């Protein structure tokens, strides 16, 4: 039961962080803020993955709080998916494909960057 509390608390913090960032005005049809949020979340989860590989740096509860909770609540695959579909439905095909590819590639690079910051490849 305690594990659910750690995930829930972290998820609430992550969701509030995401909401706060989404309030920053961006004058563009391109969903830059979601891309930035997901990239930052990918870097953070890479750092946490690297830290968890080192003995006793993170407990199981701290991983549940930070990785599953905060990162899970902060990043948003569903918003990314909705924005990508919306761009395609609005016949902004180039922008939609650019968004999809840049999101996937930047988030993969973000995880690698986060891991490399603490654990060289």
PDB file of C-alpha atoms in Angstrom:
ATOM      1  CA  UNK A   1       0.000   0.000   0.000  1.00  0.00           C
ATOM      2  CA  UNK A   2       2.865   2.371   0.768  1.00  0.00           C
ATOM      3  CA  UNK A   3       4.116   1.949  -2.802  1.00  0.00           C
ATOM      4  CA  UNK A   4       0.855   3.357  -4.187  1.00  0.00           C
ATOM      5  CA  UNK A   5       1.273   6.441  -2.013  1.00  0.00           C
ATOM      6  CA  UNK A   6       4.787   7.061  -3.359  1.00  0.00           C
ATOM      7  CA  UNK A   7       3.599   6.708  -6.962  1.00  0.00           C
ATOM      8  CA  UNK A   8       0.518   8.863  -6.331  1.00  0.00           C
ATOM      9  CA  UNK A   9       2.461  11.631  -4.604  1.00  0.00           C
ATOM     10  CA  UNK A  10       5.103  11.667  -7.337  1.00  0.00           C
ATOM     11  CA  UNK A  11       2.433  11.592 -10.035  1.00  0.00           C
ATOM     12  CA  UNK A  12       0.697  14.598  -8.495  1.00  0.00           C
ATOM     13  CA  UNK A  13       3.971  16.538  -8.379  1.00  0.00           C
ATOM     14  CA  UNK A  14       4.792  15.605 -11.986  1.00  0.00           C
ATOM     15  CA  UNK A  15       1.328  16.550 -13.227  1.00  0.00           C
ATOM     16  CA  UNK A  16       1.495  19.922 -11.462  1.00  0.00           C
ATOM     17  CA  UNK A  17       4.932  20.576 -12.970  1.00  0.00           C
ATOM     18  CA  UNK A  18       3.609  19.706 -16.430  1.00  0.00           C
ATOM     19  CA  UNK A  19       0.570  21.930 -15.958  1.00  0.00           C
ATOM     20  CA  UNK A  20       2.764  24.798 -14.787  1.00  0.00           C
ATOM     21  CA  UNK A  21       4.985  24.491 -17.843  1.00  0.00           C
ATOM     22  CA  UNK A  22       1.971  24.256 -20.147  1.00  0.00           C
ATOM     23  CA  UNK A  23       0.844  27.672 -18.892  1.00  0.00           C
ATOM     24  CA  UNK A  24       3.914  29.315 -20.472  1.00  0.00           C
ATOM     25  CA  UNK A  25       2.632  31.063 -23.607  1.00  0.00           C
ATOM     26  CA  UNK A  26       4.077  29.739 -26.863  1.00  0.00           C
ATOM     27  CA  UNK A  27       3.056  31.500 -30.068  1.00  0.00           C
ATOM     28  CA  UNK A  28       3.281  28.599 -32.476  1.00  0.00           C
ATOM     29  CA  UNK A  29       1.063  25.902 -33.916  1.00  0.00           C
ATOM     30  CA  UNK A  30       3.891  23.447 -33.261  1.00  0.00           C
ATOM     31  CA  UNK A  31       3.527  21.831 -29.808  1.00  0.00           C
ATOM     32  CA  UNK A  32       6.951  22.905 -28.533  1.00  0.00           C
ATOM     33  CA  UNK A  33       6.016  22.761 -24.859  1.00  0.00           C
ATOM     34  CA  UNK A  34       4.892  19.122 -24.968  1.00  0.00           C
ATOM     35  CA  UNK A  35       8.072  18.281 -26.858  1.00  0.00           C
ATOM     36  CA  UNK A  36      10.162  20.073 -24.212  1.00  0.00           C
ATOM     37  CA  UNK A  37       8.285  18.442 -21.330  1.00  0.00           C
ATOM     38  CA  UNK A  38       8.740  14.964 -22.786  1.00  0.00           C
ATOM     39  CA  UNK A  39      12.426  15.628 -23.537  1.00  0.00           C
ATOM     40  CA  UNK A  40      13.093  16.868 -19.995  1.00  0.00           C
ATOM     41  CA  UNK A  41      11.240  13.852 -18.611  1.00  0.00           C
ATOM     42  CA  UNK A  42      13.347  11.551 -20.781  1.00  0.00           C
ATOM     43  CA  UNK A  43      16.559  13.162 -19.508  1.00  0.00           C
ATOM     44  CA  UNK A  44      15.315  12.834 -15.926  1.00  0.00           C
ATOM     45  CA  UNK A  45      14.413   9.164 -16.323  1.00  0.00           C
ATOM     46  CA  UNK A  46      17.822   8.525 -17.894  1.00  0.00           C
ATOM     47  CA  UNK A  47      19.490  10.109 -14.862  1.00  0.00           C
ATOM     48  CA  UNK A  48      17.334   8.024 -12.525  1.00  0.00           C
ATOM     49  CA  UNK A  49      18.144   4.859 -14.477  1.00  0.00           C
ATOM     50  CA  UNK A  50      21.863   5.598 -14.178  1.00  0.00           C
ATOM     51  CA  UNK A  51      21.515   6.349 -10.465  1.00  0.00           C
ATOM     52  CA  UNK A  52      19.580   3.144  -9.875  1.00  0.00           C
ATOM     53  CA  UNK A  53      22.448   1.146 -11.392  1.00  0.00           C
ATOM     54  CA  UNK A  54      24.727   2.396  -8.633  1.00  0.00           C
ATOM     55  CA  UNK A  55      24.345   0.531  -5.392  1.00  0.00           C
ATOM     56  CA  UNK A  56      22.230   2.126  -2.672  1.00  0.00           C
ATOM     57  CA  UNK A  57      21.909   5.532  -4.345  1.00  0.00           C
ATOM     58  CA  UNK A  58      18.152   5.219  -4.757  1.00  0.00           C
ATOM     59  CA  UNK A  59      15.775   3.088  -2.739  1.00  0.00           C
ATOM     60  CA  UNK A  60      12.851   1.244  -4.274  1.00  0.00           C
ATOM     61  CA  UNK A  61      10.516   3.828  -2.761  1.00  0.00           C
ATOM     62  CA  UNK A  62      12.479   6.768  -4.140  1.00  0.00           C
ATOM     63  CA  UNK A  63      12.417   5.174  -7.606  1.00  0.00           C
ATOM     64  CA  UNK A  64       8.656   4.710  -7.352  1.00  0.00           C
ATOM     65  CA  UNK A  65       8.272   8.334  -6.275  1.00  0.00           C
ATOM     66  CA  UNK A  66      10.622   9.850  -8.863  1.00  0.00           C
ATOM     67  CA  UNK A  67      10.632   7.531 -11.890  1.00  0.00           C
ATOM     68  CA  UNK A  68       7.131   6.074 -11.918  1.00  0.00           C
ATOM     69  CA  UNK A  69       5.448   8.986 -10.144  1.00  0.00           C
ATOM     70  CA  UNK A  70       7.093  12.298 -11.046  1.00  0.00           C
ATOM     71  CA  UNK A  71       8.381  11.316 -14.507  1.00  0.00           C
ATOM     72  CA  UNK A  72       5.165   9.434 -15.302  1.00  0.00           C
ATOM     73  CA  UNK A  73       3.018  12.374 -14.223  1.00  0.00           C
ATOM     74  CA  UNK A  74       5.248  14.941 -15.914  1.00  0.00           C
ATOM     75  CA  UNK A  75       5.638  13.379 -19.347  1.00  0.00           C
ATOM     76  CA  UNK A  76       2.614  12.837 -21.505  1.00  0.00           C
ATOM     77  CA  UNK A  77       2.371  10.347 -24.322  1.00  0.00           C
ATOM     78  CA  UNK A  78      -1.376  10.859 -24.640  1.00  0.00           C
ATOM     79  CA  UNK A  79      -1.030  14.615 -25.227  1.00  0.00           C
ATOM     80  CA  UNK A  80       1.759  13.975 -27.733  1.00  0.00           C
ATOM     81  CA  UNK A  81      -0.502  11.503 -29.560  1.00  0.00           C
ATOM     82  CA  UNK A  82      -3.484  13.875 -29.589  1.00  0.00           C
ATOM     83  CA  UNK A  83      -1.381  16.783 -30.853  1.00  0.00           C
ATOM     84  CA  UNK A  84       0.174  14.637 -33.579  1.00  0.00           C
ATOM     85  CA  UNK A  85      -3.220  13.384 -34.761  1.00  0.00           C
ATOM     86  CA  UNK A  86      -4.635  16.933 -34.653  1.00  0.00           C
ATOM     87  CA  UNK A  87      -1.824  18.241 -36.848  1.00  0.00           C
ATOM     88  CA  UNK A  88      -2.395  15.431 -39.349  1.00  0.00           C
ATOM     89  CA  UNK A  89      -6.178  15.965 -39.324  1.00  0.00           C
ATOM     90  CA  UNK A  90      -5.620  19.673 -40.021  1.00  0.00           C
ATOM     91  CA  UNK A  91      -3.627  18.610 -43.096  1.00  0.00           C
ATOM     92  CA  UNK A  92      -0.408  19.939 -41.570  1.00  0.00           C
ATOM     93  CA  UNK A  93       1.288  16.729 -42.605  1.00  0.00           C
ATOM     94  CA  UNK A  94       4.844  18.055 -42.667  1.00  0.00           C
ATOM     95  CA  UNK A  95       4.488  19.589 -39.228  1.00  0.00           C
ATOM     96  CA  UNK A  96       2.820  16.439 -37.886  1.00  0.00           C
ATOM     97  CA  UNK A  97       5.525  14.123 -39.184  1.00  0.00           C
ATOM     98  CA  UNK A  98       8.226  16.501 -37.943  1.00  0.00           C
ATOM     99  CA  UNK A  99       6.594  16.495 -34.502  1.00  0.00           C
ATOM    100  CA  UNK A 100       6.332  12.702 -34.370  1.00  0.00           C
ATOM    101  CA  UNK A 101       9.912  12.106 -35.500  1.00  0.00           C
ATOM    102  CA  UNK A 102      11.418  14.862 -33.365  1.00  0.00           C
ATOM    103  CA  UNK A 103       9.509  13.670 -30.288  1.00  0.00           C
ATOM    104  CA  UNK A 104      10.671  10.082 -30.606  1.00  0.00           C
ATOM    105  CA  UNK A 105      14.264  10.957 -31.496  1.00  0.00           C
ATOM    106  CA  UNK A 106      14.662  13.721 -28.894  1.00  0.00           C
ATOM    107  CA  UNK A 107      13.218  11.565 -26.129  1.00  0.00           C
ATOM    108  CA  UNK A 108      15.516   8.655 -27.001  1.00  0.00           C
ATOM    109  CA  UNK A 109      18.450  11.057 -27.053  1.00  0.00           C
ATOM    110  CA  UNK A 110      17.220  12.532 -23.779  1.00  0.00           C
ATOM    111  CA  UNK A 111      17.367   9.158 -22.036  1.00  0.00           C
ATOM    112  CA  UNK A 112      20.860   8.546 -23.415  1.00  0.00           C
ATOM    113  CA  UNK A 113      21.941  12.033 -22.341  1.00  0.00           C
ATOM    114  CA  UNK A 114      20.559  11.535 -18.850  1.00  0.00           C
ATOM    115  CA  UNK A 115      22.310   8.197 -18.460  1.00  0.00           C
ATOM    116  CA  UNK A 116      25.554   9.563 -19.883  1.00  0.00           C
ATOM    117  CA  UNK A 117      25.518  12.442 -17.411  1.00  0.00           C
ATOM    118  CA  UNK A 118      26.089   9.947 -14.603  1.00  0.00           C
ATOM    119  CA  UNK A 119      27.270   6.822 -16.337  1.00  0.00           C
ATOM    120  CA  UNK A 120      29.437   7.281 -19.447  1.00  0.00           C
ATOM    121  CA  UNK A 121      28.404   5.031 -22.347  1.00  0.00           C
TER     122      UNK A 121
END
